[in-house]
XYZ file of N, CA and C in Angstrom:
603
model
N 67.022 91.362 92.834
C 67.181 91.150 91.402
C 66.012 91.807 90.669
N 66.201 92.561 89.538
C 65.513 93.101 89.045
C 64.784 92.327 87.884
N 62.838 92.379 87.937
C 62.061 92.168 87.141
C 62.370 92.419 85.709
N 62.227 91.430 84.784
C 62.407 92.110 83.326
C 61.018 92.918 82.691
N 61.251 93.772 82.168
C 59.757 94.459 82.004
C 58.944 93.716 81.286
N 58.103 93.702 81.552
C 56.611 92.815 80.984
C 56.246 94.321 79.538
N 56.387 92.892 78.245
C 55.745 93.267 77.261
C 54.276 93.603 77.276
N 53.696 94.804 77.120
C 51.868 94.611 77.259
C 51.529 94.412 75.740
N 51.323 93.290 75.574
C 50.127 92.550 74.682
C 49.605 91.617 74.897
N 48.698 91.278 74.289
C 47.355 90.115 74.337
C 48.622 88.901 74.580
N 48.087 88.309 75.999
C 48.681 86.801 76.329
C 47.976 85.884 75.470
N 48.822 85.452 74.606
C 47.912 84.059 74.022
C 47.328 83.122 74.402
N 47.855 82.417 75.424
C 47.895 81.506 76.088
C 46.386 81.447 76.927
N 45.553 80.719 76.826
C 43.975 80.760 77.424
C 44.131 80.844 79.102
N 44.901 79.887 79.335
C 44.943 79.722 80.652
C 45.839 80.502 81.555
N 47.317 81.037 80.711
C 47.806 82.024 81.544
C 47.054 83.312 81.425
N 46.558 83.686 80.295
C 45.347 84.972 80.454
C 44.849 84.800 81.602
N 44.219 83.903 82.114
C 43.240 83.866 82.990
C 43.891 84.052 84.221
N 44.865 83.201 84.221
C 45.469 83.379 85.809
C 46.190 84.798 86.043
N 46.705 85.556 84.906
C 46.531 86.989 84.929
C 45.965 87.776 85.104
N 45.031 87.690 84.679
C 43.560 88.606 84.520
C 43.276 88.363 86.594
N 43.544 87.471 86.674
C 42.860 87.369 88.125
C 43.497 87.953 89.157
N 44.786 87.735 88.987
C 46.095 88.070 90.177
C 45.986 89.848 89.122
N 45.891 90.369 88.521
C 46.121 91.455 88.418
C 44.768 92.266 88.884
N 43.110 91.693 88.571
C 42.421 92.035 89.171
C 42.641 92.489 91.003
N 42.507 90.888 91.499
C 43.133 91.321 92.672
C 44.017 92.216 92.912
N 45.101 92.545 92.272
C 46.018 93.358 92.861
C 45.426 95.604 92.494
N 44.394 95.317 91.321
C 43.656 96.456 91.347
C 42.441 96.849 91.696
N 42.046 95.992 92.637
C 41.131 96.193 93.643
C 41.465 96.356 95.198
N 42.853 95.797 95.524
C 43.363 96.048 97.076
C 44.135 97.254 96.760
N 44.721 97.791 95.792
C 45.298 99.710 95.300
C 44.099 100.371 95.528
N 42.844 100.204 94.952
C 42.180 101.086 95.001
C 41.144 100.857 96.346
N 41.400 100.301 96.889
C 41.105 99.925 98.634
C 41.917 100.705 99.621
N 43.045 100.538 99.368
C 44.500 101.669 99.770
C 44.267 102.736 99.647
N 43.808 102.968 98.620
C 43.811 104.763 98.117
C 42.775 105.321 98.376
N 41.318 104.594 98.833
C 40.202 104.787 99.158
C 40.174 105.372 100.925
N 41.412 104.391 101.303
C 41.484 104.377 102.899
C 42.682 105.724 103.121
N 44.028 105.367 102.118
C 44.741 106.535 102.900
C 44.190 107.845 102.475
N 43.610 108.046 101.065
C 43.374 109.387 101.146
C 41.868 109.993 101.168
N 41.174 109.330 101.825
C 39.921 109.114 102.076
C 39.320 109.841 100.703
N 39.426 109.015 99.347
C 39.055 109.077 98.172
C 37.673 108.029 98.361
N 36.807 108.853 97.219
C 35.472 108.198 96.798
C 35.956 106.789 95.494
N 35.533 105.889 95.585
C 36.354 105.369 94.279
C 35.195 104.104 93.791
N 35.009 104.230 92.842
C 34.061 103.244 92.378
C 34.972 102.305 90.554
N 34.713 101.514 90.942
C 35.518 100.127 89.772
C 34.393 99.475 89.030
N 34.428 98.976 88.023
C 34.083 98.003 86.706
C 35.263 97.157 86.341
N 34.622 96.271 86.424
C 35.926 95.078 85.780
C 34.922 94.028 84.830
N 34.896 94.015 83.933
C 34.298 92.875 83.041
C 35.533 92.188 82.467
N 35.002 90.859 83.408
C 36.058 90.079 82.109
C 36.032 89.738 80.590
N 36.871 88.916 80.252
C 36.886 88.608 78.727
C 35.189 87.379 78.723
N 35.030 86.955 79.593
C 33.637 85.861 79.050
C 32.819 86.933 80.152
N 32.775 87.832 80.147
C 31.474 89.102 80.732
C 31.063 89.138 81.839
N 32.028 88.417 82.798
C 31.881 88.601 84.352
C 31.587 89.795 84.361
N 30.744 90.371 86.065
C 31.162 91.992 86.446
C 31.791 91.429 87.619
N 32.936 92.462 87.857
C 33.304 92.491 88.768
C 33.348 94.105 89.256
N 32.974 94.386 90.584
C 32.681 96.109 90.612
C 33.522 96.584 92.435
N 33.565 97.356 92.866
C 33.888 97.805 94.129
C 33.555 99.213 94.072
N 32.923 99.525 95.024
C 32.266 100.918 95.937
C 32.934 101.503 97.217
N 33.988 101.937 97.212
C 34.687 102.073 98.366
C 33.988 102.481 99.330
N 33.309 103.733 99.273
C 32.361 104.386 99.956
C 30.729 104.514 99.561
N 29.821 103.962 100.265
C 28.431 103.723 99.529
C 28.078 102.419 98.990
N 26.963 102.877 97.674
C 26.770 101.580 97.176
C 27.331 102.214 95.628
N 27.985 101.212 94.559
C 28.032 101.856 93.013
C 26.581 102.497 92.344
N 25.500 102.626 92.913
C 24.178 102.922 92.729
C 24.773 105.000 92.465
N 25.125 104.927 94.208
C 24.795 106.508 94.468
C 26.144 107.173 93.861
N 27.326 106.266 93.839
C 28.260 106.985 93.142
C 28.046 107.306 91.440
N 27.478 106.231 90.958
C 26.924 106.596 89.444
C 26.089 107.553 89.291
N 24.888 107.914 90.258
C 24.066 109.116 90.104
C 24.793 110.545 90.778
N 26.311 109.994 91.421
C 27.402 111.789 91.437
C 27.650 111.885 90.420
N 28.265 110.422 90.027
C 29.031 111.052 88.471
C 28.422 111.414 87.557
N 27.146 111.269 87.285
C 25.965 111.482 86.329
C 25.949 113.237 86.847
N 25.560 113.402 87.799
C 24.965 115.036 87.881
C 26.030 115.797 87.924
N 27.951 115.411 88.146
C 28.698 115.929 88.021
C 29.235 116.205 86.747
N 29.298 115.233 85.839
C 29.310 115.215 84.250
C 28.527 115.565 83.572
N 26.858 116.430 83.560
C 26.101 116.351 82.805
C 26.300 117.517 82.434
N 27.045 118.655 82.868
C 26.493 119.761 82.454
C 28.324 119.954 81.710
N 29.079 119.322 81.977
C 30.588 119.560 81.681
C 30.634 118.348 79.494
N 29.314 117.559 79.574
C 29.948 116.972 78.450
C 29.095 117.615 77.821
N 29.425 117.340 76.124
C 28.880 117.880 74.868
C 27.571 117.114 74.987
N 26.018 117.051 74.149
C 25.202 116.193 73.848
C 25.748 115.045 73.356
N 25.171 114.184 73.956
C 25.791 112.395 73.002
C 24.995 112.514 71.821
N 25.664 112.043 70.874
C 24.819 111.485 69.325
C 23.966 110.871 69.796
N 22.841 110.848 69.024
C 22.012 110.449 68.735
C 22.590 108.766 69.067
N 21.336 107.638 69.187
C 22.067 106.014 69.420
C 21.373 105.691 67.721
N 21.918 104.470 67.549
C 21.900 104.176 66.451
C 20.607 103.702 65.891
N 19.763 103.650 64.812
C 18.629 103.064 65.080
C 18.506 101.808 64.990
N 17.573 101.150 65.474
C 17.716 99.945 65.392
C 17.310 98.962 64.074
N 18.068 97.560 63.824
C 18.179 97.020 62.509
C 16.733 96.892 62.657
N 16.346 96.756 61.204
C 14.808 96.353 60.717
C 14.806 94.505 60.673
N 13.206 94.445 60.564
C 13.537 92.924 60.909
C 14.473 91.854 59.970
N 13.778 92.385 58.513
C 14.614 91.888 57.494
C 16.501 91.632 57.692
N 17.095 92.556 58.104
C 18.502 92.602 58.272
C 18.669 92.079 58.949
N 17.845 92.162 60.564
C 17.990 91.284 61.715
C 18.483 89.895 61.305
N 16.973 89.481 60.657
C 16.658 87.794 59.835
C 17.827 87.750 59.261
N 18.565 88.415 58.169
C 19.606 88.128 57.355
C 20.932 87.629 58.246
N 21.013 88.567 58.953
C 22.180 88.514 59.567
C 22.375 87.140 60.935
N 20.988 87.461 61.157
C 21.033 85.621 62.149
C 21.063 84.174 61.376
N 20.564 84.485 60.002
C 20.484 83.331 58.831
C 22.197 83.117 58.451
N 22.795 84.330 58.959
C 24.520 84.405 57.976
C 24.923 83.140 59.653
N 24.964 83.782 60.905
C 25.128 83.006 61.669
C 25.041 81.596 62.121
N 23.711 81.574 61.747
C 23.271 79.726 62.122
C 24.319 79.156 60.920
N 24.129 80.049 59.195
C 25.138 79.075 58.445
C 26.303 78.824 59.256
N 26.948 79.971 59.559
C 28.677 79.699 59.912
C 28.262 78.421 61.216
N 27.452 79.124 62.013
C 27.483 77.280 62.972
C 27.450 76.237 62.628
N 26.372 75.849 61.524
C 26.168 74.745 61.017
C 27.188 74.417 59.870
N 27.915 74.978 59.240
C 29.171 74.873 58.696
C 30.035 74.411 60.000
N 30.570 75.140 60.898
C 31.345 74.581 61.948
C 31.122 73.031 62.654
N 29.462 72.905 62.623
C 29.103 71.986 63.197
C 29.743 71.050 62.395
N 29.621 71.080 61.001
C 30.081 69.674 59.870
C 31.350 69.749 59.938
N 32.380 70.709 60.174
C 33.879 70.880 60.126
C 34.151 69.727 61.606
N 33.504 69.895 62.683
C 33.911 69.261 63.538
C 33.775 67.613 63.566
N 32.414 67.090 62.986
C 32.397 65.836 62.689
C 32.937 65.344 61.376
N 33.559 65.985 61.045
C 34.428 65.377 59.692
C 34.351 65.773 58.163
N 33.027 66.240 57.970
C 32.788 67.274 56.817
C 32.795 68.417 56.484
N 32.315 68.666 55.217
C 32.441 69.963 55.322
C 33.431 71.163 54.775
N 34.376 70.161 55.260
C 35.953 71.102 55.547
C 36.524 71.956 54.394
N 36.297 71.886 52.938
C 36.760 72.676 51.891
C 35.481 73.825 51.854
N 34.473 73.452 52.692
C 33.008 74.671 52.820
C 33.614 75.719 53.514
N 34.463 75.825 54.430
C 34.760 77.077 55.359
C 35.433 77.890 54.737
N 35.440 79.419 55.276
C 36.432 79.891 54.679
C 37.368 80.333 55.844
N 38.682 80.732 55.814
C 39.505 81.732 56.654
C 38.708 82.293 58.322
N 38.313 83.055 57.657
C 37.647 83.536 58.808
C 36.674 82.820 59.454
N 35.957 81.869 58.970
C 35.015 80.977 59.446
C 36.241 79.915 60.857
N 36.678 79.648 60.258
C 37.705 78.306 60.785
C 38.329 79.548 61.779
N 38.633 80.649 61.842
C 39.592 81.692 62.888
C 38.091 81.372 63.887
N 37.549 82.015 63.619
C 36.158 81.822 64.602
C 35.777 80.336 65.366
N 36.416 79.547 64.387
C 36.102 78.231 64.966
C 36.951 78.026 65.904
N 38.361 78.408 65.677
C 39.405 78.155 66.486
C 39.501 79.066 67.868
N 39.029 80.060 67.967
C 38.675 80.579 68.838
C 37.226 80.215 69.810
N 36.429 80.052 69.314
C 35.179 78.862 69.833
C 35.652 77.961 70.643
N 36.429 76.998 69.706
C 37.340 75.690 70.640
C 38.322 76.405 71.760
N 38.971 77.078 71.367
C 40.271 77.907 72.712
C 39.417 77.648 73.813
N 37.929 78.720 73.785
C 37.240 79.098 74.974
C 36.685 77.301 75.440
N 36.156 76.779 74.817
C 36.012 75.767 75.395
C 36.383 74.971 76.135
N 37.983 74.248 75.322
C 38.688 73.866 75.980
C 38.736 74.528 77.430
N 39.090 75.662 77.441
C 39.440 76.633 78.750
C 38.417 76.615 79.792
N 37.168 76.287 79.176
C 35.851 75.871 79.779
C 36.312 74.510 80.837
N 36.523 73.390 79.988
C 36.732 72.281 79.964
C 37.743 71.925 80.777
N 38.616 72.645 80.600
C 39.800 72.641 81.586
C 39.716 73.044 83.202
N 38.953 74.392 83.167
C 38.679 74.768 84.527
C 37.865 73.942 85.174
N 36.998 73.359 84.205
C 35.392 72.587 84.775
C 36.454 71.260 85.552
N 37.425 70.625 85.211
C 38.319 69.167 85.347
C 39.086 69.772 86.401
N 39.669 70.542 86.542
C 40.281 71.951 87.622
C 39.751 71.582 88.780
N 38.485 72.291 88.864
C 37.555 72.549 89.705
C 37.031 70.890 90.667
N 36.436 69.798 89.703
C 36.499 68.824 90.080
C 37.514 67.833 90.978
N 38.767 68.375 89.968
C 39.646 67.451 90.885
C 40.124 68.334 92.225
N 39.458 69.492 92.781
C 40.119 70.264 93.985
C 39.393 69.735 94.633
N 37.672 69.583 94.468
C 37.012 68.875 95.404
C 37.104 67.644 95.634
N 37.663 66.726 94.859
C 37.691 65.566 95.208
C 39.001 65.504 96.084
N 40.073 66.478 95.705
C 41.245 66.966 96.796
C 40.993 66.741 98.203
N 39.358 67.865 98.374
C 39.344 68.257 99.228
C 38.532 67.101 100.275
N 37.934 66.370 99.491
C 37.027 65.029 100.106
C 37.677 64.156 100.611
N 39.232 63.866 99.854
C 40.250 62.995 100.332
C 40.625 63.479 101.458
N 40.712 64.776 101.634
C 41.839 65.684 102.953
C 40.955 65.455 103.921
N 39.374 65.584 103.835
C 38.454 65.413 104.974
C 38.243 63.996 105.341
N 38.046 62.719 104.310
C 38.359 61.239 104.816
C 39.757 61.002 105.250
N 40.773 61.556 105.079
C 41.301 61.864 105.572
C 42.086 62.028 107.519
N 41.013 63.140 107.619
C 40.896 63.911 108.857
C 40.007 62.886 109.770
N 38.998 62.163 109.140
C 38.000 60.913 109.871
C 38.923 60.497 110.024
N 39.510 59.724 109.608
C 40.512 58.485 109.450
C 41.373 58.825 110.705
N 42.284 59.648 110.628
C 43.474 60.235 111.720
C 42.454 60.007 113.196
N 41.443 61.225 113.011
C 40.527 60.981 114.423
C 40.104 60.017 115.055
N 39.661 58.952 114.224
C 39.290 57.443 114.643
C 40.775 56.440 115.188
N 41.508 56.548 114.207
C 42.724 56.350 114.850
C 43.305 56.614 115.826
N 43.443 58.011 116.140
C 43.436 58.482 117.593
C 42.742 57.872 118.688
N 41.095 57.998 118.037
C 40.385 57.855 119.466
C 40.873 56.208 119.892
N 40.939 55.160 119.190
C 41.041 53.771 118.919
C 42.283 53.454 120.033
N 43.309 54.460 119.634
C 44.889 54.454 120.145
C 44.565 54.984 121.776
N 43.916 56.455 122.070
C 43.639 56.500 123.076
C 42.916 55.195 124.105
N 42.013 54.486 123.444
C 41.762 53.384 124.105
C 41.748 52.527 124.372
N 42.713 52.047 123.508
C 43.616 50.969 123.958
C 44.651 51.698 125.002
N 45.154 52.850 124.835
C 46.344 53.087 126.060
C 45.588 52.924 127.596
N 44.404 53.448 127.738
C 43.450 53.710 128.473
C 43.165 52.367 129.147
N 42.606 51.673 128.514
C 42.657 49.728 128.833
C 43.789 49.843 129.091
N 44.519 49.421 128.704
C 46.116 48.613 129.254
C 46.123 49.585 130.769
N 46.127 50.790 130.705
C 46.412 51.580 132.295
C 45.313 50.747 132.935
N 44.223 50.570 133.361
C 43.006 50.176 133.767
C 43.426 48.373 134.526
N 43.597 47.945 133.578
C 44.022 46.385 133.785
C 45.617 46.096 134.174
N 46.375 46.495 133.765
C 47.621 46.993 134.261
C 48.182 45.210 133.698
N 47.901 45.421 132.902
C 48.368 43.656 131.972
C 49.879 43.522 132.464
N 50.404 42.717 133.371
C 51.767 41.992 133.769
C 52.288 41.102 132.411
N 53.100 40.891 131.710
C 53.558 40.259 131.246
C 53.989 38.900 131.357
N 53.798 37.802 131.260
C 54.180 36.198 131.898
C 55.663 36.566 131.219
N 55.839 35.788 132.431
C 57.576 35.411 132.428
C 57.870 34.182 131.336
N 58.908 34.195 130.387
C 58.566 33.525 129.446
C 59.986 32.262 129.838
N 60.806 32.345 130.985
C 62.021 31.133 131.016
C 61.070 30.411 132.154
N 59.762 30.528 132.662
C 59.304 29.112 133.567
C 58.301 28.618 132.757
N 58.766 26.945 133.156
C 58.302 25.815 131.804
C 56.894 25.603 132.658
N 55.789 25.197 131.703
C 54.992 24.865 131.882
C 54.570 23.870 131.193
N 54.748 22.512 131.712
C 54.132 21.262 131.270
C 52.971 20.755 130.538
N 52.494 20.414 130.112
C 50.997 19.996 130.020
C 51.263 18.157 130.098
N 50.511 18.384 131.138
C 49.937 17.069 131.468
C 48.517 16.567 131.181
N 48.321 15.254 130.443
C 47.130 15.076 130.248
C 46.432 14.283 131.610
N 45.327 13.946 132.289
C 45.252 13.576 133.141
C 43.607 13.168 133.123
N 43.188 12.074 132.755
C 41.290 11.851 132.739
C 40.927 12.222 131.667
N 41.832 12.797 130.302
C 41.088 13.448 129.556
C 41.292 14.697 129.785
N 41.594 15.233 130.674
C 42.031 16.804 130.971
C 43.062 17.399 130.846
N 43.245 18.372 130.638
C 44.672 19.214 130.496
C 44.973 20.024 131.677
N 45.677 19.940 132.314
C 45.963 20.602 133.270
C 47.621 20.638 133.347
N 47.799 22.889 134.182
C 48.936 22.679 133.713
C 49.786 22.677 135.163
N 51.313 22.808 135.138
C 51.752 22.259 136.308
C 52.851 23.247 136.559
């Protein structure tokens, strides 16, 4: 049965992004493992995720010596790079970290209950995106927890079964050893009292 084609745009969704981003990683790092091996290609990868993981692969070497081929192979084939930009002066710096702390501290009062006619549009998009990642934070962090505690159960668990075993082995072990006869349960046995004594007959 045939796949329906996958739309490419931004997955909304925090958590299916992620589980995308991962299974497709994987699946473009074992291609370019393939292609490294069948056609004995040089191949070097970058993968940054969306919260700034690296993720990298060096098929052959280390990514060190393949960056200094591609450097001496490209240097003489590209144009000069522009000039880099200069850097902000302190004043703008200051301004622009003063615009920031506001929008936080605006966000901060939006979240405990005030505030809220202070934001604008874009303030609150930023906010809502803030919270997405969090949550998604929050979610994996509860994720993560409950696998290990999964995994603590599966190992008390595994005690448990073993002790049981060994317990079962030794009791089978006793009973072979002593070879316990069963009393016959249709012959009567009296009790007679006799001096104060019980004795049976």
């Amino acid at each position: 049965m045939a796949r329906g084609k996958v739309q490419l745009k931004r997955i909304e969704n925090a958590v299916h992004r992620q589980v995308t981003f991962c299974k497709r990683r994987a699946g473009l790092l074992k291609k370019a493992k393939e292609l490294s091996v069948l056609c004995d290609a040089e191949i070097g990868l970058f993968i940054f995720s969306a919260h700034g993981k690296l993720y990298e692969l060096a098929t052959k070497g280390t990514m060190q010596g393949l960056i200094e081929r591609y450097t001496k192979f490209t240097r003489g084939a590209q144009p000069e790079a522009p000039p880099e930009p200069l850097p902000l002066d302190a004043k703008e710096e200051s301004y622009l970290l003063k615009q920031e702390i506001q929008t936080l501290q605006k966000s901060i009062r939006y979240l405990f209950g005030g505030g809220n006619k202070t934001s604008t549009i874009d303030e609150l998009q930023v906010l809502e995106k803030n919270m997405e990642t969090w949550i998604y934070h929050i979610r994996s962090m509860k994720t993560n927890i409950m696998l290990q505690e999964i995994e603590a159960l599966k190992d008390k668990e595994g005690t448990l079964k073993a002790a049981n075993k060994y317990l079962h082995d030794k009791i089978v072990e006793n009973a072979a050893i002593h070879n316990f006869a069963q009393f016959p349960t249709d012959v009567p046995y009296p009790l007679i009292i006799q001096d104060g004594t019980f004795q049976l007959y």
